[in-house]
C-alpha positions as CSV (number, residue, x, y, z in Angstrom):
1,X,-6.2,-1.4,22.3
2,X,-3.2,0.8,21.2
3,X,-3.5,2.8,18.0
4,X,-1.7,5.6,16.3
5,X,-3.4,8.0,14.0
6,X,-1.7,8.8,10.7
7,X,-1.6,12.2,9.0
8,X,-4.6,11.2,6.8
9,X,-6.6,10.1,9.8
10,X,-6.2,6.3,9.5
11,X,-6.0,4.4,12.7
12,X,-3.2,1.8,12.8
13,X,-3.5,-0.9,15.4
14,X,-0.3,-2.2,17.0
15,X,0.7,-4.6,19.8
16,X,3.8,-3.8,21.9
17,X,5.3,-6.4,24.1
18,X,8.5,-6.6,26.2
19,X,11.3,-4.1,26.5
20,X,14.8,-3.6,25.0
21,X,15.9,-3.1,21.4
22,X,12.8,-2.6,19.3
23,X,11.9,-5.2,16.7
24,X,9.0,-4.4,14.3
25,X,7.2,-7.2,12.5
26,X,5.2,-6.6,9.4
27,X,2.8,-9.3,8.2
28,X,1.9,-10.7,4.8
29,X,-1.3,-10.5,2.8
30,X,-4.1,-11.1,3.7
31,X,-3.1,-11.4,7.4
32,X,-2.6,-9.2,10.4
33,X,-0.2,-8.8,13.3
34,X,-1.8,-12.0,14.7
35,X,0.4,-13.9,12.3
36,X,3.4,-13.0,14.5
37,X,2.0,-14.1,17.9
38,X,4.7,-16.8,18.4
39,X,7.5,-14.4,17.4
40,X,6.2,-11.6,19.5
41,X,6.4,-13.7,22.6
42,X,9.7,-15.3,21.6
43,X,11.3,-11.9,21.1
44,X,9.9,-10.4,24.2
45,X,11.1,-13.4,26.2
46,X,14.6,-12.9,24.8
47,X,14.8,-9.3,25.9
48,X,13.5,-7.4,22.9
49,X,10.6,-4.9,22.6
50,X,8.5,-6.7,20.0
51,X,6.0,-4.6,18.0
52,X,3.6,-5.7,15.3
53,X,1.0,-3.6,13.5
54,X,-2.0,-4.3,11.3
55,X,-1.5,-2.7,7.9
56,X,-4.2,-0.2,6.9
57,X,-7.3,-2.1,5.7
58,X,-6.2,-5.2,7.6
59,X,-7.0,-6.7,11.0
60,X,-8.1,-4.1,13.5
61,X,-6.8,-1.0,11.7
62,X,-9.1,1.4,9.8
63,X,-10.3,0.6,6.4
64,X,-9.9,3.8,4.4
65,X,-10.8,3.8,0.7
66,X,-7.4,5.3,-0.3
67,X,-3.8,4.4,0.5
68,X,-3.6,0.7,-0.2
69,X,-0.3,1.0,-1.9
70,X,3.3,0.3,-0.9
71,X,4.3,4.0,-0.6
72,X,1.5,4.6,1.9
73,X,2.2,1.4,3.8
74,X,5.8,2.5,4.3
75,X,4.7,6.0,5.4
76,X,2.3,4.5,7.9
77,X,5.1,2.5,9.3
78,X,7.3,5.6,9.4
79,X,4.5,7.4,11.4
80,X,4.3,4.5,13.8
81,X,8.1,4.6,14.4
82,X,8.1,8.3,14.9
83,X,5.1,8.4,17.2
84,X,6.7,5.6,19.4
85,X,10.1,7.4,19.0
86,X,11.9,4.2,18.1
87,X,15.6,3.9,17.2
88,X,18.1,1.1,16.6
89,X,15.3,-0.9,15.1
90,X,15.3,-4.4,13.7
91,X,12.7,-4.9,11.0
92,X,11.1,-8.2,10.1
93,X,8.8,-8.6,7.2
94,X,7.0,-11.6,5.7
95,X,5.8,-11.6,2.1
96,X,4.1,-8.3,1.5
97,X,5.5,-7.2,4.8
98,X,9.0,-7.8,3.4
99,X,8.3,-5.3,0.7
100,X,6.9,-2.8,3.3
101,X,10.0,-3.0,5.5
102,X,12.4,-2.7,2.6
103,X,10.7,0.4,1.3
104,X,10.4,1.9,4.8
105,X,14.1,1.3,5.5
106,X,15.3,2.7,2.2
107,X,13.1,5.8,2.1
108,X,12.3,6.6,5.7
109,X,14.4,4.6,8.1
110,X,18.0,5.9,7.5
111,X,19.6,6.4,10.9
112,X,16.9,4.4,12.7
113,X,17.2,0.9,11.3
114,X,19.9,-1.4,12.5
115,X,19.1,-4.7,10.7
116,X,16.4,-6.3,8.5
117,X,15.0,-9.8,8.1
118,X,12.7,-10.8,5.3
119,X,10.9,-14.1,4.9
120,X,9.3,-15.2,1.6
121,X,9.4,-11.5,0.7
122,X,8.1,-10.1,-2.6
123,X,11.1,-7.9,-3.6
124,X,12.5,-7.1,-6.0
125,X,9.3,-7.4,-8.2
126,X,6.8,-10.2,-8.8
127,X,4.9,-9.5,-12.0
128,X,6.3,-10.4,-15.4
129,X,7.2,-7.5,-17.7
130,X,9.7,-6.7,-20.4
131,X,12.2,-5.7,-17.8
132,X,11.3,-8.7,-15.6
133,X,10.7,-11.6,-18.0
134,X,11.1,-14.2,-15.2
135,X,8.2,-12.9,-13.2
136,X,4.7,-14.3,-12.8
137,X,2.2,-13.3,-15.5
138,X,-0.3,-10.6,-14.7
139,X,-3.0,-13.2,-15.2
140,X,-1.9,-14.9,-12.0
141,X,-2.7,-11.8,-10.0
142,X,-5.9,-11.1,-11.9
143,X,-7.0,-14.5,-10.7
144,X,-6.3,-13.5,-7.1
145,X,-8.4,-10.4,-7.6
146,X,-11.2,-12.3,-9.2
147,X,-11.2,-14.8,-6.3
148,X,-11.3,-12.0,-3.7
149,X,-14.3,-10.4,-5.4
150,X,-16.2,-13.5,-6.3
151,X,-16.1,-15.4,-3.0
152,X,-13.3,-14.3,-0.7
153,X,-14.2,-16.7,2.1
154,X,-13.8,-19.7,-0.1
155,X,-10.8,-18.2,-1.9
156,X,-8.9,-17.8,1.4
157,X,-9.7,-21.3,2.4
158,X,-8.4,-22.6,-0.9
159,X,-5.4,-20.3,-0.8
160,X,-4.3,-21.7,2.6
161,X,-3.4,-25.0,0.8
162,X,-0.5,-23.8,-1.3
163,X,0.3,-21.1,1.2
164,X,1.3,-23.7,3.8
165,X,2.2,-26.4,1.3
166,X,-0.7,-28.6,2.3
167,X,-0.8,-30.0,-1.2
168,X,2.7,-31.5,-0.8
169,X,3.3,-35.1,0.3
170,X,4.2,-35.4,3.9
171,X,2.8,-31.9,4.8
172,X,2.2,-31.6,8.6
173,X,0.4,-28.3,8.6
174,X,-2.6,-28.4,10.9
175,X,-6.2,-27.6,10.0
176,X,-6.0,-25.0,12.8
177,X,-3.2,-23.1,11.0
178,X,-5.2,-23.1,7.8
179,X,-8.3,-22.0,9.7
180,X,-6.4,-19.1,11.3
181,X,-5.2,-18.0,7.9
182,X,-8.9,-17.8,6.8
183,X,-9.9,-16.0,10.0
184,X,-7.3,-13.3,9.5
185,X,-8.1,-13.0,5.8
186,X,-11.7,-12.4,6.6
187,X,-10.8,-9.3,8.6
188,X,-9.4,-7.5,5.6
189,X,-11.6,-5.0,4.0
190,X,-12.5,-6.0,0.4
191,X,-11.1,-2.8,-1.1
192,X,-7.8,-3.2,0.8
193,X,-7.5,-6.9,-0.1
194,X,-8.2,-6.1,-3.8
195,X,-5.8,-3.1,-4.0
196,X,-3.0,-4.8,-2.1
197,X,-2.6,-7.4,-4.9
198,X,-1.2,-4.7,-7.1
199,X,0.9,-3.3,-4.2
200,X,2.6,-6.6,-3.6
201,X,2.9,-7.8,-7.2
202,X,3.7,-4.7,-9.2
203,X,5.8,-2.6,-6.9
204,X,9.5,-2.5,-8.0
205,X,11.8,-2.6,-5.0
206,X,15.1,-2.8,-7.0
207,X,16.3,0.7,-6.0
208,X,15.2,0.2,-2.4
209,X,17.3,-2.9,-2.1
210,X,20.3,-1.2,-3.6
211,X,19.9,1.7,-1.1
212,X,20.0,-0.5,2.0
213,X,23.2,-0.1,4.0
214,X,22.4,-2.3,7.0
215,X,22.7,-6.1,7.3
216,X,19.8,-8.0,5.9
217,X,18.9,-11.7,6.3
218,X,16.9,-12.9,3.3
219,X,15.0,-16.1,4.4
220,X,13.0,-18.1,1.9
221,X,11.6,-21.6,1.5
222,X,12.7,-23.3,-1.7
223,X,9.1,-24.8,-2.1
224,X,7.4,-21.5,-1.8
225,X,4.4,-21.7,-4.2
226,X,3.2,-18.1,-3.5
227,X,6.4,-16.1,-4.0
228,X,8.8,-18.4,-5.9
229,X,12.4,-18.1,-4.5
230,X,14.0,-17.8,-7.9
231,X,12.2,-14.6,-8.6
232,X,12.5,-13.1,-5.2
233,X,15.3,-13.8,-2.6
234,X,17.7,-15.2,-5.2
235,X,17.5,-11.9,-7.1
236,X,17.4,-9.7,-4.0
237,X,20.6,-11.1,-2.6
238,X,22.4,-9.8,-5.8
239,X,21.1,-6.2,-5.1
240,X,21.9,-5.7,-1.4
241,X,25.2,-4.6,0.0
242,X,25.2,-6.6,3.3
243,X,23.0,-9.5,2.6
244,X,22.8,-13.1,3.8
245,X,20.6,-15.6,2.0
246,X,19.1,-18.5,4.0
247,X,17.3,-21.1,2.0
248,X,14.9,-23.6,3.9
249,X,14.7,-26.9,2.1
250,X,11.1,-27.9,1.4
251,X,9.7,-24.9,3.2
252,X,6.5,-23.3,2.0
253,X,5.4,-19.7,2.0
254,X,3.5,-19.8,5.3
255,X,5.6,-19.7,8.5
256,X,4.6,-22.8,10.5
257,X,5.9,-26.0,11.9
258,X,9.5,-26.9,11.4
259,X,10.1,-24.0,9.1
260,X,8.9,-21.6,11.8
261,X,11.1,-23.2,14.4
262,X,14.2,-23.0,12.2
263,X,13.4,-19.4,11.1
264,X,12.9,-18.2,14.6
265,X,16.2,-19.7,15.7
266,X,17.9,-18.0,12.8
267,X,16.3,-14.7,13.6
268,X,17.5,-14.8,17.2
269,X,21.0,-15.7,16.0
270,X,21.0,-12.9,13.5
271,X,19.9,-10.3,16.0
272,X,23.0,-10.9,18.2
273,X,25.6,-10.9,15.3
């Protein structure tokens, strides 16, 4: 399996499929690059070089004690890009991965990044504070940490329900999709899973979004129960220079079913604009 080794000795797993303009896909918490299997094939079939990595602590990558923070995630991505010598890159990030690609593009990717797509992404900032009164209370994230520590297997099974909107009338998400969410979650090291909650909830991406000077497609379901759209994409679109907001009616946080089909079609269309 292909890996790169970062400056601090962490091994980052990645998959690399197809040829053409590089498209890097960054996954959400607590998943891995496996979450992008459909998109990897789709992009490669359409003439792109599709690359997806497992964030440190997740999937098949190393599980170091340190570095489970957004700055380090972005540096890891920068090292992957540099070691593969990638240019004219399209970045795609879901949820936590949306934060990772935004920070990478703003702080490391100038001159290398051509376009960005985020889906259900965490920017600008999730947690409630004096400067962000509309955010989610810290208690919501404390509950996630408690669930991970107490019984992460059951917690991931339970979390798959709101993640895919399985608690909504008419939901068509399969048990298989929920099982795969659990499977990927169980590959995350406990320390990484715990620390990453702060990374995705407390990191402020406001200045990163303002710094972006490339086209960005902000995709978000309006029934996202994990990253509410009003606190995320609706605010982010006001901060970026060249943004397009795409709202998916009734879509949840997890990318599956009709939402996945619509999003994938929109990604392909955005890539050729």
